[in-house]
PDB file of N, CA and C in Angstrom:
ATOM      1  N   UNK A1190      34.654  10.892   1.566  1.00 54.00           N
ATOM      2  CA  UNK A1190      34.190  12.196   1.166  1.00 54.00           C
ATOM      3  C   UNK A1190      32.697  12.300   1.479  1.00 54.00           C
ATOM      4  N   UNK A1191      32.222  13.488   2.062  1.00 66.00           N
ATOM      5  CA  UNK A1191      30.709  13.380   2.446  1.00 66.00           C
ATOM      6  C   UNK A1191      30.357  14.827   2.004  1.00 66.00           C
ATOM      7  N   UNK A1192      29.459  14.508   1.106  1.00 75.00           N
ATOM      8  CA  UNK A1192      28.216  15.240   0.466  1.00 75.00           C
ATOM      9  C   UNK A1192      27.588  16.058   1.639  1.00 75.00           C
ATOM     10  N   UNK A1193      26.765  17.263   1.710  1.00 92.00           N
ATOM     11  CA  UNK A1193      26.140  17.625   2.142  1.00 92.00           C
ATOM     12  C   UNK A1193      24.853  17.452   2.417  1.00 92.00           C
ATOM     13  N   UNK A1194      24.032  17.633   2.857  1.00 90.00           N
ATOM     14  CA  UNK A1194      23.004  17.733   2.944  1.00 90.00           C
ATOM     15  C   UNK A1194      22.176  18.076   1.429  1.00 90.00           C
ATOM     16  N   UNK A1195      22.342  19.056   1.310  1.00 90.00           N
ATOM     17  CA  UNK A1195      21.899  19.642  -0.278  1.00 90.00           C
ATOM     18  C   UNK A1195      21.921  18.499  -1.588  1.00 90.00           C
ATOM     19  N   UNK A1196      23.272  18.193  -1.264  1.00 92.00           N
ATOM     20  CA  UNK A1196      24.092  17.783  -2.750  1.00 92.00           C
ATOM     21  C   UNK A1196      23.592  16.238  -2.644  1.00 92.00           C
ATOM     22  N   UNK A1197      23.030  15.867  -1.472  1.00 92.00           N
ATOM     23  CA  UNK A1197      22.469  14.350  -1.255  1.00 92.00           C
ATOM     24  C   UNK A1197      20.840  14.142  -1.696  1.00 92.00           C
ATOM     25  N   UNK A1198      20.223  15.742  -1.447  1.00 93.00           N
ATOM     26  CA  UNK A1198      19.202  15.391  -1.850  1.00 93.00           C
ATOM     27  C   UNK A1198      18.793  15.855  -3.553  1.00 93.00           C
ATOM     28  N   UNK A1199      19.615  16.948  -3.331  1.00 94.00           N
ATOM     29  CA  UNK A1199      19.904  17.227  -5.411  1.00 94.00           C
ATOM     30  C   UNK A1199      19.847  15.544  -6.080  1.00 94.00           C
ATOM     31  N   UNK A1200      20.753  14.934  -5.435  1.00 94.00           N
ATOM     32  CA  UNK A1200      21.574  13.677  -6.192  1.00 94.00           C
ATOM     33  C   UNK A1200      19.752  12.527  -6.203  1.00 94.00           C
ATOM     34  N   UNK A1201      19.484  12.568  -4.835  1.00 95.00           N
ATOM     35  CA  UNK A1201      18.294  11.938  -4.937  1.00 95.00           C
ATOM     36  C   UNK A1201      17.057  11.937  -5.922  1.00 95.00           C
ATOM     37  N   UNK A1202      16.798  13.578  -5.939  1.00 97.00           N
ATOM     38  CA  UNK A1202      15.864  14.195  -6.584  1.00 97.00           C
ATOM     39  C   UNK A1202      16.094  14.088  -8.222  1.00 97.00           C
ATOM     40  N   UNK A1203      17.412  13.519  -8.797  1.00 97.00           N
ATOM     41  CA  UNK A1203      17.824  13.699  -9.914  1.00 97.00           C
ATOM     42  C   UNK A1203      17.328  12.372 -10.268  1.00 97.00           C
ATOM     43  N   UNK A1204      17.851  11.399  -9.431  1.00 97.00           N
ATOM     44  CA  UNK A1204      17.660   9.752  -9.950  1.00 97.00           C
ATOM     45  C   UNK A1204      16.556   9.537  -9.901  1.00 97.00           C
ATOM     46  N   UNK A1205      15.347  10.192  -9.184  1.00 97.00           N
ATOM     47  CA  UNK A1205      14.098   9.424  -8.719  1.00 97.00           C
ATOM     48  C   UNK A1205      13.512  10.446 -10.209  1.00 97.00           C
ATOM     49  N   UNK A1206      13.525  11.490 -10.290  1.00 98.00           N
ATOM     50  CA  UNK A1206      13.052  12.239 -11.770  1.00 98.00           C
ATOM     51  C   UNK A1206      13.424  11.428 -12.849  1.00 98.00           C
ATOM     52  N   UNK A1207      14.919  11.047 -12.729  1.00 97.00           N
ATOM     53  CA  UNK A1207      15.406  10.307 -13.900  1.00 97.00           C
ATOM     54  C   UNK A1207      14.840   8.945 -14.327  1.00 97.00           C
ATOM     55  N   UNK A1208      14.250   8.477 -13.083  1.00 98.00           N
ATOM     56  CA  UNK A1208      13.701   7.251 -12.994  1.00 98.00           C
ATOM     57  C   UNK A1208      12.085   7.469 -13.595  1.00 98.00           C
ATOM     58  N   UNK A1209      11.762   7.893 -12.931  1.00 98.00           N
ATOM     59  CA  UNK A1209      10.092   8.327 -13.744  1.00 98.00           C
ATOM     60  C   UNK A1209      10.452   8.613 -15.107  1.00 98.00           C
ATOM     61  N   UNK A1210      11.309   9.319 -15.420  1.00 98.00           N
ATOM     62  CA  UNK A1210      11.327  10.327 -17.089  1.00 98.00           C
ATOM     63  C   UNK A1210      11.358   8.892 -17.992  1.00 98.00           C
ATOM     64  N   UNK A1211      12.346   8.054 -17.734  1.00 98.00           N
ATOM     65  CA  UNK A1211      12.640   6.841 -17.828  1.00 98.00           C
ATOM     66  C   UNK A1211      11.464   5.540 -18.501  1.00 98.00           C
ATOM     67  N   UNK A1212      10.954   5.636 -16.803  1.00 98.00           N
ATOM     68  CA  UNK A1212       9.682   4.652 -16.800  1.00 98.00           C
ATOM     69  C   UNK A1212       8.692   5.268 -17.593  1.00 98.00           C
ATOM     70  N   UNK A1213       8.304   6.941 -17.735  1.00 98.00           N
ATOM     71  CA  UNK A1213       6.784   7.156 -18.678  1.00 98.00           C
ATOM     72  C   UNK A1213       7.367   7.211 -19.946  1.00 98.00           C
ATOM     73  N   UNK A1214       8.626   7.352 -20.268  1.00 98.00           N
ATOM     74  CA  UNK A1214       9.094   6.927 -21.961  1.00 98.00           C
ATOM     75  C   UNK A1214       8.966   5.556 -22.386  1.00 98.00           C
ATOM     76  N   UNK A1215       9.395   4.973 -21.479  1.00 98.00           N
ATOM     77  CA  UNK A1215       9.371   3.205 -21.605  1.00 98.00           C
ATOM     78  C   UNK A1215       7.986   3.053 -22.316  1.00 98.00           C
ATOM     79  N   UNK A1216       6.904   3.618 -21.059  1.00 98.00           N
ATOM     80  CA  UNK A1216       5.652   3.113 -21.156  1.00 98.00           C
ATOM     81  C   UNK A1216       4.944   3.662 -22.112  1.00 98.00           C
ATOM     82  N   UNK A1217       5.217   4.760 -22.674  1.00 97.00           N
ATOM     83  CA  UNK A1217       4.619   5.253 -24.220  1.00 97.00           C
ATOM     84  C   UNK A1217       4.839   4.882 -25.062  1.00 97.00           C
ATOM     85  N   UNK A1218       6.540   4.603 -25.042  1.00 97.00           N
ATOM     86  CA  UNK A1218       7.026   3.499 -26.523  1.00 97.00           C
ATOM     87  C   UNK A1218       6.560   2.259 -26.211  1.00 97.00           C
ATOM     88  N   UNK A1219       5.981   1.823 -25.090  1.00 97.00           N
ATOM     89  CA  UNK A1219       5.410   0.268 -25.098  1.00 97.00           C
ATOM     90  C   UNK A1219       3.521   0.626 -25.807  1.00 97.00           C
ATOM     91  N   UNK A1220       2.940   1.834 -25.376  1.00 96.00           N
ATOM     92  CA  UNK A1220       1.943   1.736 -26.007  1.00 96.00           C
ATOM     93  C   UNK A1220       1.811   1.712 -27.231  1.00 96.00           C
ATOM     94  N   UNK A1221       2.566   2.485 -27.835  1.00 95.00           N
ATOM     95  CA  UNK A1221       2.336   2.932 -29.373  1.00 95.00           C
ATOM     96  C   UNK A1221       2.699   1.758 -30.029  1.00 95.00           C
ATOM     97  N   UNK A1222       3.444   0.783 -29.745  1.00 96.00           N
ATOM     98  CA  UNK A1222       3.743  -0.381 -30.584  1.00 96.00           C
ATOM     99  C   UNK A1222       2.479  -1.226 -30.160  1.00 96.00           C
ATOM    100  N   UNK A1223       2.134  -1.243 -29.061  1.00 94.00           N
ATOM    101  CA  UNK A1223       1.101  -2.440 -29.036  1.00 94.00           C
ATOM    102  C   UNK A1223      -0.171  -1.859 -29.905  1.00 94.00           C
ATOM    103  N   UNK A1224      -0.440  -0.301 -29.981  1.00 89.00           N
ATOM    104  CA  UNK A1224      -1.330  -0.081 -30.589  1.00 89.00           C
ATOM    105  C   UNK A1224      -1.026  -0.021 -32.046  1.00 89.00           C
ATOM    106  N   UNK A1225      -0.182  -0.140 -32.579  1.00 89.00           N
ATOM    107  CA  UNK A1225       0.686  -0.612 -33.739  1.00 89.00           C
ATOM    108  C   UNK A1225       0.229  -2.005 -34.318  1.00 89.00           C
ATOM    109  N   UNK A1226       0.757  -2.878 -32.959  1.00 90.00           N
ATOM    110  CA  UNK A1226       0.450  -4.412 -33.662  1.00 90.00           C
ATOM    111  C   UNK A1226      -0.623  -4.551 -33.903  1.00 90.00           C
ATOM    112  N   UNK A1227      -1.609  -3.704 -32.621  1.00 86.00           N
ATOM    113  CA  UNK A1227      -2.922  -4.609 -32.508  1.00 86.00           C
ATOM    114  C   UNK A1227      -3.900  -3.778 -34.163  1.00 86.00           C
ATOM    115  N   UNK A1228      -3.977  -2.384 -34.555  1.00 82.00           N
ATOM    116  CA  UNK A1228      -3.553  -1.911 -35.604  1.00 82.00           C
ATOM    117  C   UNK A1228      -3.441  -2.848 -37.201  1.00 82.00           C
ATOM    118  N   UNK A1229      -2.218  -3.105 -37.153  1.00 85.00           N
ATOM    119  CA  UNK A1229      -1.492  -4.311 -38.117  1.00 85.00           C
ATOM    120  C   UNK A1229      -2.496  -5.280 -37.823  1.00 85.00           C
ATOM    121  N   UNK A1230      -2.386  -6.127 -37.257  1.00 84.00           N
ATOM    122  CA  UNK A1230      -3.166  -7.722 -36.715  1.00 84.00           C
ATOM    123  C   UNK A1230      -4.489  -7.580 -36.957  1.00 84.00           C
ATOM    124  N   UNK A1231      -5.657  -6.630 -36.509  1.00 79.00           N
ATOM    125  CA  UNK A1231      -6.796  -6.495 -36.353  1.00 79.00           C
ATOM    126  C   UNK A1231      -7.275  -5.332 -36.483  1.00 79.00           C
ATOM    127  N   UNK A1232      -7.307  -4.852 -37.713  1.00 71.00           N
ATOM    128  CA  UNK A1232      -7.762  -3.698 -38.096  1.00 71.00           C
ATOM    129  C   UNK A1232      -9.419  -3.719 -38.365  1.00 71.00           C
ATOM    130  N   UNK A1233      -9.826  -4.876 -38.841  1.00 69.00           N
ATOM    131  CA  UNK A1233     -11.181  -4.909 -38.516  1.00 69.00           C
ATOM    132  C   UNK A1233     -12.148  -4.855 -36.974  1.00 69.00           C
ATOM    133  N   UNK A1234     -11.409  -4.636 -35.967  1.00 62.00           N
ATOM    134  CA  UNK A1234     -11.975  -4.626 -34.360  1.00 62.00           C
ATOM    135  C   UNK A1234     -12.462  -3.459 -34.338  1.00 62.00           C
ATOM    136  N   UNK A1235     -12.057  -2.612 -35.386  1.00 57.00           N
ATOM    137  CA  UNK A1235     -13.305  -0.905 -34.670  1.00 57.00           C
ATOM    138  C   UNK A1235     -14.292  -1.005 -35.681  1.00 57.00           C
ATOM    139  N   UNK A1236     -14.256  -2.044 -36.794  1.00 59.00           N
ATOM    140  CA  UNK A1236     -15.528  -2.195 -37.743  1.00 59.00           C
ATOM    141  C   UNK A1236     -17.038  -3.301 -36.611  1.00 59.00           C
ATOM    142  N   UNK A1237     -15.638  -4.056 -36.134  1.00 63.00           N
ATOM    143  CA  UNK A1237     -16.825  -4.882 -35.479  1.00 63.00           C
ATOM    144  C   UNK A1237     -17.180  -4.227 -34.120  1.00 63.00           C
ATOM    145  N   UNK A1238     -16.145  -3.358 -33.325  1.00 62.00           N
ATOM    146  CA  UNK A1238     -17.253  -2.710 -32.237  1.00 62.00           C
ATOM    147  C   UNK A1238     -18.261  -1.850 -32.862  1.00 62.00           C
ATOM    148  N   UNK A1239     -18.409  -1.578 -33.754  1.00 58.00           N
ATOM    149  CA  UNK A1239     -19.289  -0.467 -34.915  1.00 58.00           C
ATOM    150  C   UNK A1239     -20.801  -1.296 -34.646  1.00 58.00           C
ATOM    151  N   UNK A1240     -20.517  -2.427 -34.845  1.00 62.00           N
ATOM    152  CA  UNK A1240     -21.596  -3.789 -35.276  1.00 62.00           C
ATOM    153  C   UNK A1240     -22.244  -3.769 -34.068  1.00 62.00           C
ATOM    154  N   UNK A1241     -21.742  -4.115 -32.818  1.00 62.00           N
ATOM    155  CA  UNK A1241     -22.221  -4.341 -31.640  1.00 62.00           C
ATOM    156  C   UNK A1241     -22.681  -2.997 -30.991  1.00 62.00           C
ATOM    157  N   UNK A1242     -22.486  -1.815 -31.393  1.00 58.00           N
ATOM    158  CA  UNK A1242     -23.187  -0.888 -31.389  1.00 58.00           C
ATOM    159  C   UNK A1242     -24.640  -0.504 -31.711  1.00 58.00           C
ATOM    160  N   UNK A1243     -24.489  -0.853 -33.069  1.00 53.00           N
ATOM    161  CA  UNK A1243     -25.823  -0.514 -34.093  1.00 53.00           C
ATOM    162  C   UNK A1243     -26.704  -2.042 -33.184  1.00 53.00           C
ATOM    163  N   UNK A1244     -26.291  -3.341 -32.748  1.00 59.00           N
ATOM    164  CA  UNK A1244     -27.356  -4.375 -32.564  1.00 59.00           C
ATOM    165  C   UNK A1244     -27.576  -3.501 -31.339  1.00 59.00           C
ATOM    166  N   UNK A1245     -27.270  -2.760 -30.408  1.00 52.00           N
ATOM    167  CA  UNK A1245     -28.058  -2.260 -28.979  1.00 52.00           C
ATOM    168  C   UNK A1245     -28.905  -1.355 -29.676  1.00 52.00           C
ATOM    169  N   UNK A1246     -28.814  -0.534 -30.891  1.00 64.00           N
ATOM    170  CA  UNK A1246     -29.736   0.436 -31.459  1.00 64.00           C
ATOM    171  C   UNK A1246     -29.329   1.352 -31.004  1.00 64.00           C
ATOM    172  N   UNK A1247     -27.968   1.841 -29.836  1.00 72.00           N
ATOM    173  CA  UNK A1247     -27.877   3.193 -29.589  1.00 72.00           C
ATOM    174  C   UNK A1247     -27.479   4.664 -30.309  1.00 72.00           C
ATOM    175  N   UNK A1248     -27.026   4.155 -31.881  1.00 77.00           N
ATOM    176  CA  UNK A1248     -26.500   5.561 -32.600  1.00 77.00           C
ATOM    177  C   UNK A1248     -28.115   4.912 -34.011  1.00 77.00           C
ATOM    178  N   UNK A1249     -27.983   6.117 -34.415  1.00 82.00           N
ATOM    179  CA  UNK A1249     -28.860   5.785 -35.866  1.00 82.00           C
ATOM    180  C   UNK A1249     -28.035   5.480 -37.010  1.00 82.00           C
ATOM    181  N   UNK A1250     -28.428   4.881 -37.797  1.00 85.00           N
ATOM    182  CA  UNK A1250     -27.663   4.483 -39.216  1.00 85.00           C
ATOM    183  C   UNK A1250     -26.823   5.577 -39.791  1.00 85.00           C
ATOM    184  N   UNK A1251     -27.502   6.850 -39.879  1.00 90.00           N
ATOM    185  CA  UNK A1251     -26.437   8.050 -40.357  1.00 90.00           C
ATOM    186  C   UNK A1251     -25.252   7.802 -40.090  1.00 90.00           C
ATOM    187  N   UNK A1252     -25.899   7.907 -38.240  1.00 87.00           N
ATOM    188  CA  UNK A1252     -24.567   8.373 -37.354  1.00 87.00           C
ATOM    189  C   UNK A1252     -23.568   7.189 -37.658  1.00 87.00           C
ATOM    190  N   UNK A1253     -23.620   6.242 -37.898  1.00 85.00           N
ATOM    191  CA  UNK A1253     -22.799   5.224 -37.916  1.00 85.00           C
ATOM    192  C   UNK A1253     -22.199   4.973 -39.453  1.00 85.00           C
ATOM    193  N   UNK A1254     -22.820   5.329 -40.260  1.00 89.00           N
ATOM    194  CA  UNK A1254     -22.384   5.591 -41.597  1.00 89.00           C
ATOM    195  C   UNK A1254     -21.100   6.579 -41.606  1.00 89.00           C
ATOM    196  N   UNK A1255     -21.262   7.928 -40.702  1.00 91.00           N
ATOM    197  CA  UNK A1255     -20.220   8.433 -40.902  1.00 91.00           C
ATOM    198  C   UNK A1255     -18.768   8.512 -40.168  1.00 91.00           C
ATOM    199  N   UNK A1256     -19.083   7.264 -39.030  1.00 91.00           N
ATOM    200  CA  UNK A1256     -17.754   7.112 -38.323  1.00 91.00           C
ATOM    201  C   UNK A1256     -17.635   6.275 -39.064  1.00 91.00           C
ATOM    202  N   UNK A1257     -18.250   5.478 -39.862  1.00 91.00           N
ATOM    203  CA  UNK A1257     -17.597   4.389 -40.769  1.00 91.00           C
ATOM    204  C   UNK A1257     -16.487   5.059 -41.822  1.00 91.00           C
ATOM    205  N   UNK A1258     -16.957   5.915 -42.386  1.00 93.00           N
ATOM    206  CA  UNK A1258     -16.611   6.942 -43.277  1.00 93.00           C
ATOM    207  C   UNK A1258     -14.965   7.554 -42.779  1.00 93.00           C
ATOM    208  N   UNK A1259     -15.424   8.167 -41.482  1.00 93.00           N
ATOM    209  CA  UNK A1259     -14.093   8.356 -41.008  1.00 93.00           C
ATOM    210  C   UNK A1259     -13.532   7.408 -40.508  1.00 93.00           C
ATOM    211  N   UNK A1260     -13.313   6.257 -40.245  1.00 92.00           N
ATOM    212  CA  UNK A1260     -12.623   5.248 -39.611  1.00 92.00           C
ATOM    213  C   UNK A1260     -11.643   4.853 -41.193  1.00 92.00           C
ATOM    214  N   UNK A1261     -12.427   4.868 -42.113  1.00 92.00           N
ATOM    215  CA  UNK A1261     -11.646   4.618 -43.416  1.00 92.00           C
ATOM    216  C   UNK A1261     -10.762   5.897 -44.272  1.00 92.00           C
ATOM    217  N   UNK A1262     -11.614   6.599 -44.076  1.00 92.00           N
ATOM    218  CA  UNK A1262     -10.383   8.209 -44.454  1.00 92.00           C
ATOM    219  C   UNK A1262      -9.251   8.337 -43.772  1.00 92.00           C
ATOM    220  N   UNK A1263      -9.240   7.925 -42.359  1.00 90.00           N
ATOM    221  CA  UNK A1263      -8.550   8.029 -41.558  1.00 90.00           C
ATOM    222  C   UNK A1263      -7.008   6.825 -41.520  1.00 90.00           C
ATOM    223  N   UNK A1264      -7.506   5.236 -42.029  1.00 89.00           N
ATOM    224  CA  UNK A1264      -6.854   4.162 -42.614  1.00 89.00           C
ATOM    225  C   UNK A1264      -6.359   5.146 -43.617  1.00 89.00           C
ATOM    226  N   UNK A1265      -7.189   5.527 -44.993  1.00 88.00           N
ATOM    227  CA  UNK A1265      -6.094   5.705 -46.219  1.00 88.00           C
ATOM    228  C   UNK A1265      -5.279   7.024 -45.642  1.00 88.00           C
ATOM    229  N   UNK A1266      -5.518   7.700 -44.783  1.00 86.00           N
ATOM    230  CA  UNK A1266      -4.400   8.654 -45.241  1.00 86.00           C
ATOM    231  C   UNK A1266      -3.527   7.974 -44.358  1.00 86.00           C
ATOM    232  N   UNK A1267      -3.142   7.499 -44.036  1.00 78.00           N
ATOM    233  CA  UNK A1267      -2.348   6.722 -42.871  1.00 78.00           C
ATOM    234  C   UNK A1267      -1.439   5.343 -43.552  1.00 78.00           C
ATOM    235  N   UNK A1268      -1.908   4.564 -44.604  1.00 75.00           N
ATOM    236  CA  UNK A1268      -1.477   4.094 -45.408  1.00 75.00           C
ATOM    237  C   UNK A1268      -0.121   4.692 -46.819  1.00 75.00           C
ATOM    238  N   UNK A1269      -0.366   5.999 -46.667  1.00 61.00           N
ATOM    239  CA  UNK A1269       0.628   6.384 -47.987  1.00 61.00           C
ATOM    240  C   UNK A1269       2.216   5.907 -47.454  1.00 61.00           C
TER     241      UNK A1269
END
């Protein structure tokens, strides 16, 4: 039985879409868990890039007071 022309490249155009739709779902549910674990595991790593910030002197104490501020509002509501 032979397909047409059309119905060969419909069929193509379906698997290679299906294949991407596929692969960028894969790869989002692979991010969100790693940013999950890493999250879980090391929740102190955006306190300590905070640190290595303030030693170059590039934000002022305010400014860094209040992403501190939100980095933790942001934990508790995320915790309930």
């Amino acid at each position: 039985m032979q397909n047409t022309l059309w119905e060969q490249g419909f069929d193509l155009m379906l698997y290679g879409m299906g294949t991407v739709f596929v692969f960028l779902t894969l790869l989002v549910i692979c991010t969100m868990l790693m940013s999950a674990v890493v999250n879980r595991f090391l929740p102190e790593e955006a306190e300590t890039a905070l640190a290595g910030i303030t030693d170059a002197g590039a934000l002022s104490p305010k400014t860094i007071a209040i992403i501190q501020a939100a980095i933790h509002a942001h934990r508790a509501k995320h915790r309930k």
